[in-house]
Amino acid sequence: EYKTKEGPIETISVHASSGGSSYLTSSLKDTVYQVAQNSVEPLFILQDYFRDKKKPFEFNKDSIEGIEVKTSLLKMSMSKEGTDWKVKDLPAGKVLDQSQVKKLLDALSEMRAEKFIGEAKKKSLSSPLGLIALKSKEGKNEFELKWGEDLSDKERLAITNKSNEGLAVSKSN
Protein backbone atom coordinates (compact mmCIF):
# COMPACT_ATOMS: atom_id res chain seq x y z
CA GLU A 1 0.00 0.00 0.00
CA TYR A 2 1.10 3.54 -0.56
CA LYS A 3 -0.41 7.01 -0.52
CA THR A 4 -0.55 8.76 -3.88
CA LYS A 5 0.11 12.47 -4.41
CA GLU A 6 -3.63 13.00 -4.72
CA GLY A 7 -4.20 11.49 -1.30
CA PRO A 8 -6.02 8.13 -1.49
CA ILE A 9 -4.24 4.95 -0.44
CA GLU A 10 -3.59 2.61 -3.31
CA THR A 11 -3.03 -1.11 -2.90
CA ILE A 12 -1.06 -2.89 -5.60
CA SER A 13 -1.69 -6.64 -5.77
CA VAL A 14 0.60 -9.09 -7.54
CA HIS A 15 -1.18 -12.04 -9.11
CA ALA A 16 -0.14 -15.27 -10.81
CA SER A 17 3.14 -15.37 -12.64
CA SER A 18 3.79 -17.46 -15.72
CA GLY A 19 6.08 -17.40 -18.71
CA GLY A 20 8.28 -14.69 -17.17
CA SER A 21 5.36 -12.31 -16.58
CA SER A 22 3.42 -11.23 -13.50
CA TYR A 23 0.06 -9.49 -13.36
CA LEU A 24 -0.70 -6.45 -11.19
CA THR A 25 -3.97 -4.80 -10.22
CA SER A 26 -4.61 -1.52 -8.45
CA SER A 27 -7.32 -0.78 -5.89
CA LEU A 28 -7.91 2.57 -7.67
CA LYS A 29 -8.24 1.29 -11.26
CA ASP A 30 -9.90 -1.62 -13.05
CA THR A 31 -6.85 -2.25 -15.21
CA VAL A 32 -4.70 -5.43 -15.12
CA TYR A 33 -1.04 -4.74 -15.84
CA GLN A 34 1.36 -7.30 -17.29
CA VAL A 35 4.97 -6.78 -16.16
CA ALA A 36 8.20 -8.76 -16.23
CA GLN A 37 8.22 -11.24 -13.34
CA ASN A 38 11.66 -10.16 -12.14
CA SER A 39 10.48 -6.55 -11.86
CA VAL A 40 8.11 -7.41 -8.98
CA GLU A 41 10.48 -9.66 -7.00
CA PRO A 42 11.92 -6.68 -5.04
CA LEU A 43 8.38 -5.94 -3.79
CA PHE A 44 8.22 -9.17 -1.81
CA ILE A 45 9.37 -8.57 1.74
CA LEU A 46 9.81 -11.78 3.69
CA GLN A 47 10.00 -12.24 7.45
CA ASP A 48 13.81 -12.41 7.43
CA TYR A 49 13.95 -8.86 6.04
CA PHE A 50 13.28 -7.55 9.56
CA ARG A 51 15.70 -9.86 11.41
CA ASP A 52 18.98 -8.64 12.86
CA LYS A 53 21.50 -10.05 10.40
CA LYS A 54 24.50 -9.07 12.57
CA LYS A 55 23.28 -10.77 15.76
CA PRO A 56 24.73 -14.22 14.88
CA PHE A 57 28.16 -12.56 14.67
CA GLU A 58 28.20 -10.49 17.87
CA PHE A 59 31.15 -10.76 20.22
CA ASN A 60 33.26 -8.40 22.32
CA LYS A 61 36.65 -8.03 20.60
CA ASP A 62 38.20 -6.77 23.84
CA SER A 63 37.42 -10.04 25.67
CA ILE A 64 39.13 -12.27 23.09
CA GLU A 65 42.35 -13.82 24.41
CA GLY A 66 42.68 -16.84 22.10
CA ILE A 67 42.00 -17.74 18.46
CA GLU A 68 41.83 -21.17 16.84
CA VAL A 69 41.70 -21.60 13.08
CA LYS A 70 41.10 -24.99 11.47
CA THR A 71 40.82 -25.66 7.75
CA SER A 72 42.09 -28.41 5.46
CA LEU A 73 45.20 -26.26 4.85
CA LEU A 74 45.82 -24.72 8.27
CA LYS A 75 45.58 -25.51 11.95
CA MET A 76 46.68 -22.61 14.12
CA SER A 77 46.27 -21.51 17.74
CA MET A 78 47.01 -17.98 18.85
CA SER A 79 46.98 -16.44 22.31
CA LYS A 80 47.15 -12.86 23.44
CA GLU A 81 50.10 -11.89 25.61
CA GLY A 82 49.69 -8.31 26.76
CA THR A 83 48.75 -6.45 23.59
CA ASP A 84 50.48 -8.85 21.18
CA TRP A 85 49.29 -12.10 19.65
CA LYS A 86 51.55 -15.17 19.70
CA VAL A 87 51.19 -18.33 17.63
CA LYS A 88 51.69 -21.67 19.31
CA ASP A 89 54.40 -23.67 17.49
CA LEU A 90 55.28 -20.94 14.99
CA PRO A 91 58.04 -22.21 12.67
CA ALA A 92 61.48 -20.69 13.24
CA GLY A 93 62.04 -17.46 11.35
CA LYS A 94 58.32 -16.76 10.95
CA VAL A 95 56.74 -13.67 12.50
CA LEU A 96 53.03 -13.14 13.13
CA ASP A 97 51.71 -9.96 11.51
CA GLN A 98 49.73 -8.31 14.35
CA SER A 99 47.76 -6.17 11.89
CA GLN A 100 46.43 -9.32 10.19
CA VAL A 101 45.05 -10.60 13.49
CA LYS A 102 43.29 -7.26 13.98
CA LYS A 103 41.91 -7.48 10.42
CA LEU A 104 40.60 -11.00 11.12
CA LEU A 105 38.80 -9.88 14.28
CA ASP A 106 37.41 -6.81 12.52
CA ALA A 107 36.19 -8.87 9.56
CA LEU A 108 34.48 -11.41 11.83
CA SER A 109 32.77 -8.66 13.84
CA GLU A 110 31.50 -7.02 10.64
CA MET A 111 30.01 -10.20 9.16
CA ARG A 112 26.28 -10.50 8.64
CA ALA A 113 23.87 -13.15 7.48
CA GLU A 114 22.66 -12.72 3.93
CA LYS A 115 19.88 -15.25 4.62
CA PHE A 116 18.68 -17.45 7.46
CA ILE A 117 18.51 -21.02 6.15
CA GLY A 118 17.20 -23.14 9.00
CA GLU A 119 17.84 -26.45 10.72
CA ALA A 120 18.20 -28.82 7.74
CA LYS A 121 21.28 -27.09 6.34
CA LYS A 122 22.73 -26.58 9.82
CA LYS A 123 23.04 -30.36 10.24
CA SER A 124 25.26 -30.58 7.15
CA LEU A 125 27.90 -28.63 9.11
CA SER A 126 28.69 -31.52 11.47
CA SER A 127 31.95 -31.84 9.44
CA PRO A 128 32.69 -28.23 8.47
CA LEU A 129 35.23 -27.15 5.86
CA GLY A 130 36.58 -24.62 8.33
CA LEU A 131 36.26 -23.28 11.85
CA ILE A 132 37.35 -20.16 13.69
CA ALA A 133 36.93 -20.08 17.47
CA LEU A 134 37.49 -16.94 19.54
CA LYS A 135 38.19 -17.73 23.17
CA SER A 136 38.00 -15.84 26.44
CA LYS A 137 40.79 -15.71 28.99
CA GLU A 138 39.24 -18.78 30.64
CA GLY A 139 39.28 -20.69 27.34
CA LYS A 140 35.51 -20.47 26.80
CA ASN A 141 34.31 -20.09 23.19
CA GLU A 142 33.06 -16.50 23.03
CA PHE A 143 32.40 -16.86 19.31
CA GLU A 144 32.63 -19.79 16.93
CA LEU A 145 32.13 -19.76 13.18
CA LYS A 146 31.91 -22.93 11.09
CA TRP A 147 31.54 -22.87 7.34
CA GLY A 148 30.73 -25.45 4.73
CA GLU A 149 29.52 -25.86 1.19
CA ASP A 150 28.98 -23.09 -1.32
CA LEU A 151 25.31 -22.21 -1.71
CA SER A 152 25.90 -20.10 -4.83
CA ASP A 153 28.64 -18.14 -6.57
CA LYS A 154 28.32 -15.46 -3.88
CA GLU A 155 27.21 -17.30 -0.74
CA ARG A 156 28.48 -20.03 1.56
CA LEU A 157 26.76 -22.04 4.30
CA ALA A 158 27.82 -21.11 7.85
CA ILE A 159 26.75 -21.37 11.46
CA THR A 160 27.82 -19.60 14.64
CA ASN A 161 27.39 -20.47 18.30
CA LYS A 162 25.19 -17.34 18.52
CA SER A 163 22.49 -18.72 16.18
CA ASN A 164 20.38 -21.85 16.23
CA GLU A 165 20.09 -22.12 12.45
CA GLY A 166 22.13 -22.27 9.28
CA LEU A 167 23.16 -19.00 7.67
CA ALA A 168 24.11 -17.90 4.17
CA VAL A 169 27.13 -15.60 4.34
CA SER A 170 28.93 -13.70 1.62
CA LYS A 171 31.97 -15.49 0.21
CA SER A 172 33.78 -12.15 0.10
CA ASN A 173 34.09 -12.17 3.93
mmCIF file of C-alpha atoms in Angstrom:
data_model
loop_
_atom_site.group_PDB
_atom_site.id
_atom_site.type_symbol
_atom_site.label_atom_id
_atom_site.label_comp_id
_atom_site.label_asym_id
_atom_site.label_seq_id
_atom_site.Cartn_x
_atom_site.Cartn_y
_atom_site.Cartn_z
ATOM 1 C CA GLU A 1 0.000 0.000 0.000
ATOM 2 C CA TYR A 2 1.102 3.541 -0.558
ATOM 3 C CA LYS A 3 -0.410 7.007 -0.521
ATOM 4 C CA THR A 4 -0.551 8.763 -3.877
ATOM 5 C CA LYS A 5 0.107 12.470 -4.413
ATOM 6 C CA GLU A 6 -3.634 13.005 -4.723
ATOM 7 C CA GLY A 7 -4.204 11.490 -1.297
ATOM 8 C CA PRO A 8 -6.018 8.126 -1.490
ATOM 9 C CA ILE A 9 -4.244 4.949 -0.435
ATOM 10 C CA GLU A 10 -3.586 2.610 -3.314
ATOM 11 C CA THR A 11 -3.034 -1.106 -2.897
ATOM 12 C CA ILE A 12 -1.058 -2.885 -5.604
ATOM 13 C CA SER A 13 -1.690 -6.641 -5.769
ATOM 14 C CA VAL A 14 0.604 -9.093 -7.543
ATOM 15 C CA HIS A 15 -1.178 -12.039 -9.115
ATOM 16 C CA ALA A 16 -0.137 -15.272 -10.811
ATOM 17 C CA SER A 17 3.143 -15.375 -12.637
ATOM 18 C CA SER A 18 3.794 -17.460 -15.719
ATOM 19 C CA GLY A 19 6.080 -17.402 -18.712
ATOM 20 C CA GLY A 20 8.283 -14.694 -17.171
ATOM 21 C CA SER A 21 5.356 -12.314 -16.584
ATOM 22 C CA SER A 22 3.415 -11.231 -13.505
ATOM 23 C CA TYR A 23 0.061 -9.486 -13.357
ATOM 24 C CA LEU A 24 -0.695 -6.455 -11.190
ATOM 25 C CA THR A 25 -3.967 -4.795 -10.220
ATOM 26 C CA SER A 26 -4.609 -1.521 -8.446
ATOM 27 C CA SER A 27 -7.321 -0.780 -5.890
ATOM 28 C CA LEU A 28 -7.910 2.570 -7.674
ATOM 29 C CA LYS A 29 -8.241 1.289 -11.257
ATOM 30 C CA ASP A 30 -9.904 -1.622 -13.046
ATOM 31 C CA THR A 31 -6.850 -2.252 -15.210
ATOM 32 C CA VAL A 32 -4.704 -5.427 -15.124
ATOM 33 C CA TYR A 33 -1.042 -4.736 -15.839
ATOM 34 C CA GLN A 34 1.365 -7.302 -17.291
ATOM 35 C CA VAL A 35 4.966 -6.777 -16.159
ATOM 36 C CA ALA A 36 8.196 -8.757 -16.233
ATOM 37 C CA GLN A 37 8.216 -11.236 -13.340
ATOM 38 C CA ASN A 38 11.664 -10.158 -12.142
ATOM 39 C CA SER A 39 10.480 -6.546 -11.863
ATOM 40 C CA VAL A 40 8.111 -7.412 -8.983
ATOM 41 C CA GLU A 41 10.476 -9.663 -7.000
ATOM 42 C CA PRO A 42 11.922 -6.682 -5.035
ATOM 43 C CA LEU A 43 8.385 -5.945 -3.794
ATOM 44 C CA PHE A 44 8.223 -9.170 -1.810
ATOM 45 C CA ILE A 45 9.373 -8.573 1.741
ATOM 46 C CA LEU A 46 9.810 -11.777 3.686
ATOM 47 C CA GLN A 47 9.995 -12.241 7.453
ATOM 48 C CA ASP A 48 13.808 -12.409 7.426
ATOM 49 C CA TYR A 49 13.954 -8.857 6.042
ATOM 50 C CA PHE A 50 13.276 -7.551 9.562
ATOM 51 C CA ARG A 51 15.700 -9.855 11.405
ATOM 52 C CA ASP A 52 18.979 -8.639 12.859
ATOM 53 C CA LYS A 53 21.504 -10.050 10.402
ATOM 54 C CA LYS A 54 24.500 -9.074 12.575
ATOM 55 C CA LYS A 55 23.285 -10.770 15.761
ATOM 56 C CA PRO A 56 24.733 -14.220 14.883
ATOM 57 C CA PHE A 57 28.164 -12.561 14.667
ATOM 58 C CA GLU A 58 28.196 -10.493 17.868
ATOM 59 C CA PHE A 59 31.152 -10.764 20.221
ATOM 60 C CA ASN A 60 33.257 -8.402 22.318
ATOM 61 C CA LYS A 61 36.652 -8.034 20.600
ATOM 62 C CA ASP A 62 38.204 -6.770 23.845
ATOM 63 C CA SER A 63 37.422 -10.044 25.667
ATOM 64 C CA ILE A 64 39.132 -12.272 23.088
ATOM 65 C CA GLU A 65 42.351 -13.821 24.408
ATOM 66 C CA GLY A 66 42.677 -16.843 22.099
ATOM 67 C CA ILE A 67 41.997 -17.740 18.462
ATOM 68 C CA GLU A 68 41.830 -21.171 16.837
ATOM 69 C CA VAL A 69 41.698 -21.604 13.075
ATOM 70 C CA LYS A 70 41.101 -24.994 11.471
ATOM 71 C CA THR A 71 40.823 -25.661 7.746
ATOM 72 C CA SER A 72 42.088 -28.405 5.455
ATOM 73 C CA LEU A 73 45.201 -26.258 4.853
ATOM 74 C CA LEU A 74 45.821 -24.723 8.266
ATOM 75 C CA LYS A 75 45.577 -25.512 11.954
ATOM 76 C CA MET A 76 46.684 -22.609 14.117
ATOM 77 C CA SER A 77 46.268 -21.512 17.739
ATOM 78 C CA MET A 78 47.008 -17.980 18.854
ATOM 79 C CA SER A 79 46.977 -16.437 22.307
ATOM 80 C CA LYS A 80 47.148 -12.856 23.444
ATOM 81 C CA GLU A 81 50.104 -11.887 25.608
ATOM 82 C CA GLY A 82 49.694 -8.305 26.758
ATOM 83 C CA THR A 83 48.748 -6.451 23.586
ATOM 84 C CA ASP A 84 50.481 -8.854 21.179
ATOM 85 C CA TRP A 85 49.285 -12.099 19.652
ATOM 86 C CA LYS A 86 51.547 -15.169 19.697
ATOM 87 C CA VAL A 87 51.190 -18.334 17.627
ATOM 88 C CA LYS A 88 51.687 -21.668 19.305
ATOM 89 C CA ASP A 89 54.396 -23.674 17.489
ATOM 90 C CA LEU A 90 55.280 -20.942 14.990
ATOM 91 C CA PRO A 91 58.045 -22.205 12.672
ATOM 92 C CA ALA A 92 61.483 -20.690 13.238
ATOM 93 C CA GLY A 93 62.036 -17.463 11.348
ATOM 94 C CA LYS A 94 58.316 -16.761 10.952
ATOM 95 C CA VAL A 95 56.739 -13.673 12.499
ATOM 96 C CA LEU A 96 53.028 -13.140 13.126
ATOM 97 C CA ASP A 97 51.707 -9.963 11.513
ATOM 98 C CA GLN A 98 49.735 -8.307 14.345
ATOM 99 C CA SER A 99 47.760 -6.169 11.894
ATOM 100 C CA GLN A 100 46.433 -9.321 10.188
ATOM 101 C CA VAL A 101 45.050 -10.603 13.494
ATOM 102 C CA LYS A 102 43.286 -7.261 13.978
ATOM 103 C CA LYS A 103 41.908 -7.477 10.416
ATOM 104 C CA LEU A 104 40.604 -10.997 11.119
ATOM 105 C CA LEU A 105 38.799 -9.884 14.284
ATOM 106 C CA ASP A 106 37.407 -6.805 12.521
ATOM 107 C CA ALA A 107 36.192 -8.874 9.555
ATOM 108 C CA LEU A 108 34.476 -11.409 11.833
ATOM 109 C CA SER A 109 32.774 -8.657 13.843
ATOM 110 C CA GLU A 110 31.504 -7.020 10.638
ATOM 111 C CA MET A 111 30.015 -10.205 9.157
ATOM 112 C CA ARG A 112 26.280 -10.500 8.639
ATOM 113 C CA ALA A 113 23.873 -13.153 7.482
ATOM 114 C CA GLU A 114 22.664 -12.718 3.933
ATOM 115 C CA LYS A 115 19.883 -15.247 4.620
ATOM 116 C CA PHE A 116 18.677 -17.454 7.455
ATOM 117 C CA ILE A 117 18.515 -21.015 6.150
ATOM 118 C CA GLY A 118 17.200 -23.140 9.003
ATOM 119 C CA GLU A 119 17.839 -26.452 10.719
ATOM 120 C CA ALA A 120 18.204 -28.822 7.740
ATOM 121 C CA LYS A 121 21.278 -27.091 6.335
ATOM 122 C CA LYS A 122 22.729 -26.580 9.815
ATOM 123 C CA LYS A 123 23.035 -30.358 10.240
ATOM 124 C CA SER A 124 25.261 -30.579 7.153
ATOM 125 C CA LEU A 125 27.903 -28.632 9.112
ATOM 126 C CA SER A 126 28.694 -31.520 11.466
ATOM 127 C CA SER A 127 31.947 -31.844 9.444
ATOM 128 C CA PRO A 128 32.686 -28.229 8.472
ATOM 129 C CA LEU A 129 35.233 -27.148 5.861
ATOM 130 C CA GLY A 130 36.578 -24.615 8.333
ATOM 131 C CA LEU A 131 36.260 -23.284 11.852
ATOM 132 C CA ILE A 132 37.346 -20.157 13.693
ATOM 133 C CA ALA A 133 36.926 -20.084 17.466
ATOM 134 C CA LEU A 134 37.488 -16.943 19.537
ATOM 135 C CA LYS A 135 38.189 -17.725 23.170
ATOM 136 C CA SER A 136 37.996 -15.838 26.441
ATOM 137 C CA LYS A 137 40.794 -15.706 28.992
ATOM 138 C CA GLU A 138 39.238 -18.778 30.636
ATOM 139 C CA GLY A 139 39.284 -20.688 27.336
ATOM 140 C CA LYS A 140 35.513 -20.468 26.797
ATOM 141 C CA ASN A 141 34.305 -20.088 23.191
ATOM 142 C CA GLU A 142 33.062 -16.498 23.035
ATOM 143 C CA PHE A 143 32.401 -16.865 19.310
ATOM 144 C CA GLU A 144 32.630 -19.792 16.934
ATOM 145 C CA LEU A 145 32.126 -19.762 13.177
ATOM 146 C CA LYS A 146 31.912 -22.926 11.094
ATOM 147 C CA TRP A 147 31.538 -22.867 7.343
ATOM 148 C CA GLY A 148 30.730 -25.446 4.730
ATOM 149 C CA GLU A 149 29.518 -25.859 1.194
ATOM 150 C CA ASP A 150 28.975 -23.093 -1.323
ATOM 151 C CA LEU A 151 25.315 -22.210 -1.714
ATOM 152 C CA SER A 152 25.896 -20.097 -4.834
ATOM 153 C CA ASP A 153 28.641 -18.140 -6.569
ATOM 154 C CA LYS A 154 28.319 -15.461 -3.882
ATOM 155 C CA GLU A 155 27.214 -17.299 -0.737
ATOM 156 C CA ARG A 156 28.477 -20.031 1.560
ATOM 157 C CA LEU A 157 26.759 -22.041 4.302
ATOM 158 C CA ALA A 158 27.815 -21.113 7.848
ATOM 159 C CA ILE A 159 26.752 -21.375 11.463
ATOM 160 C CA THR A 160 27.817 -19.600 14.635
ATOM 161 C CA ASN A 161 27.385 -20.469 18.296
ATOM 162 C CA LYS A 162 25.186 -17.342 18.523
ATOM 163 C CA SER A 163 22.495 -18.720 16.181
ATOM 164 C CA ASN A 164 20.377 -21.852 16.235
ATOM 165 C CA GLU A 165 20.088 -22.121 12.450
ATOM 166 C CA GLY A 166 22.132 -22.270 9.284
ATOM 167 C CA LEU A 167 23.164 -19.000 7.667
ATOM 168 C CA ALA A 168 24.111 -17.895 4.170
ATOM 169 C CA VAL A 169 27.127 -15.602 4.341
ATOM 170 C CA SER A 170 28.930 -13.695 1.623
ATOM 171 C CA LYS A 171 31.970 -15.494 0.211
ATOM 172 C CA SER A 172 33.780 -12.149 0.098
ATOM 173 C CA ASN A 173 34.089 -12.173 3.931
#
